Amino acid sequence: MIENDKTLIKFYTAFANADAASMCECYHGDIQFRDPVFGLLKGNDVCEMWKMLVEKSNGKLKIEFDEVKATEYIGSAQWIATYNFSKTNRKVVNVINAQFKFKDGLIIKHTDDFDIWKWSTQAFGIKGYLFGWTGFFHKKLNEQALFSLKKYKENKHAN
């Protein structure tokens, strides 16, 4: 097993244990993250997103991962997040394919890809089923996610 395999296993083990700080230890300072909900996040915002998601789950987030593969420069994994979506309390089982790039033994680029229509159908029910495939819905979802992250960071620094 090469070091980058160990980094990915550490990342997802920390995630499964709701340990956002240890997750962030796996990231390079110039980290770039992208997924269908948050879009592109850079630097500290990536760690703040994971901290927010872990905190909002109140210990009710189940993370499973497998198919961890890495070379010196790239890696991949598949992971499944099972949780109740905070806005609707609907159960979501999200299957995610992750791609990574490494620099200096740390993750510098992390891209999570999943079926946003399937996710929105689970999270929002009929509204997600009818509109979850539209660009308008995706834009609103992205705006809400970024607003939540902004509020989280403001509240954290206000305390």
XYZ file of C-alpha atoms in Angstrom:
159
model
C 0.000 0.000 0.000
C 1.434 3.361 -0.983
C 1.183 6.503 1.126
C -1.655 8.007 -0.908
C -3.782 4.895 -0.273
C -3.175 5.443 3.439
C -4.152 9.106 3.096
C -7.494 8.193 1.511
C -8.190 5.504 4.107
C -7.357 7.998 6.874
C -9.681 10.562 5.271
C -12.696 8.259 5.022
C -12.082 6.577 8.377
C -12.043 10.037 9.962
C -15.235 10.906 8.077
C -16.921 7.716 9.302
C -15.894 8.727 12.830
C -17.206 12.307 12.378
C -13.668 13.657 12.811
C -13.515 16.609 10.428
C -10.199 17.821 11.873
C -8.458 14.565 10.902
C -10.117 14.711 7.485
C -8.603 18.150 6.957
C -5.127 16.884 7.877
C -5.269 14.909 4.613
C -5.693 18.054 2.520
C -3.000 20.241 0.999
C -3.248 23.955 1.864
C -4.227 24.673 -1.751
C -7.054 22.102 -1.792
C -9.788 22.418 -4.396
C -13.030 20.507 -3.904
C -15.957 20.163 -6.285
C -19.316 18.410 -6.065
C -22.790 18.870 -7.596
C -24.186 20.698 -4.538
C -21.437 23.075 -3.363
C -19.749 23.533 -6.722
C -16.103 24.575 -6.424
C -14.644 25.288 -2.989
C -11.017 26.204 -2.293
C -8.677 26.279 0.682
C -10.155 26.550 4.160
C -13.732 26.590 2.836
C -13.350 22.879 2.033
C -12.579 22.012 5.660
C -15.295 24.330 6.912
C -17.801 22.504 4.681
C -16.857 19.106 6.154
C -16.997 20.498 9.705
C -20.443 21.976 9.025
C -21.779 18.751 7.493
C -20.434 16.622 10.346
C -21.872 18.986 12.978
C -25.272 19.234 11.266
C -25.548 15.438 11.172
C -25.591 15.277 14.998
C -23.837 11.904 14.916
C -26.433 10.432 12.548
C -24.284 10.303 9.427
C -23.185 6.861 8.284
C -20.178 6.720 5.954
C -19.067 3.568 4.153
C -16.212 3.455 1.644
C -14.447 1.000 -0.606
C -12.619 0.705 -3.907
C -9.837 2.951 -2.580
C -7.090 3.160 -5.193
C -4.148 5.522 -5.487
C -0.927 6.054 -7.368
C 1.716 8.649 -6.677
C -0.379 11.364 -8.334
C -4.049 10.326 -8.531
C -6.594 8.307 -6.597
C -10.219 7.285 -6.410
C -12.750 5.833 -4.018
C -16.428 5.066 -3.828
C -18.310 6.060 -0.723
C -21.889 5.966 0.507
C -23.390 8.572 2.816
C -26.606 7.645 4.638
C -28.326 10.417 6.590
C -31.514 12.404 7.015
C -31.440 15.594 4.970
C -31.660 18.466 7.464
C -34.206 20.617 5.588
C -36.797 17.860 5.044
C -35.709 15.101 7.465
C -35.977 12.667 4.528
C -33.579 9.723 4.398
C -30.856 9.939 1.763
C -28.541 7.150 0.626
C -26.031 8.840 -1.652
C -23.509 6.811 -3.670
C -20.521 8.974 -4.517
C -17.558 8.418 -6.808
C -14.542 10.422 -5.700
C -11.457 11.380 -7.707
C -8.286 12.781 -6.164
C -5.015 14.403 -7.128
C -2.088 14.466 -4.723
C 0.757 16.882 -4.085
C 3.411 16.541 -1.394
C 1.650 13.451 -0.018
C -1.645 15.313 0.523
C -4.895 15.666 -1.407
C -4.762 18.828 -3.525
C -7.848 18.165 -5.653
C -10.985 16.266 -4.582
C -13.979 15.826 -6.886
C -17.125 14.047 -5.713
C -19.595 12.993 -8.372
C -23.106 11.637 -7.805
C -26.515 11.567 -9.440
C -27.970 14.922 -8.360
C -31.450 14.034 -9.624
C -31.493 10.816 -7.574
C -30.167 12.716 -4.544
C -32.749 15.513 -4.909
C -35.565 12.966 -5.278
C -34.546 11.385 -1.969
C -33.914 14.705 -0.203
C -36.961 16.633 -1.479
C -39.457 13.952 -2.494
C -41.846 14.810 -5.324
C -40.402 18.329 -5.700
C -36.941 16.820 -6.235
C -38.335 14.210 -8.602
C -40.054 16.818 -10.760
C -37.426 19.570 -10.682
C -34.171 17.971 -9.463
C -32.857 17.531 -12.983
C -33.230 21.216 -13.941
C -30.490 23.811 -14.053
C -32.701 26.177 -12.048
C -32.997 23.627 -9.222
C -29.238 22.981 -9.267
C -28.517 26.715 -9.089
C -30.894 27.187 -6.137
C -29.404 24.168 -4.373
C -25.891 25.545 -4.874
C -26.926 28.988 -3.606
C -28.502 27.471 -0.476
C -25.455 25.282 0.198
C -23.062 28.227 -0.107
C -25.345 30.394 2.055
C -25.364 27.681 4.747
C -21.572 27.514 4.633
C -21.297 31.304 4.883
C -23.647 31.376 7.902
C -21.766 28.502 9.531
C -18.446 30.347 9.191
C -19.954 33.601 10.500
C -21.527 31.887 13.534
C -18.331 29.996 14.282
C -16.259 33.159 14.295
C -18.899 35.093 16.270
C -18.567 32.726 19.252
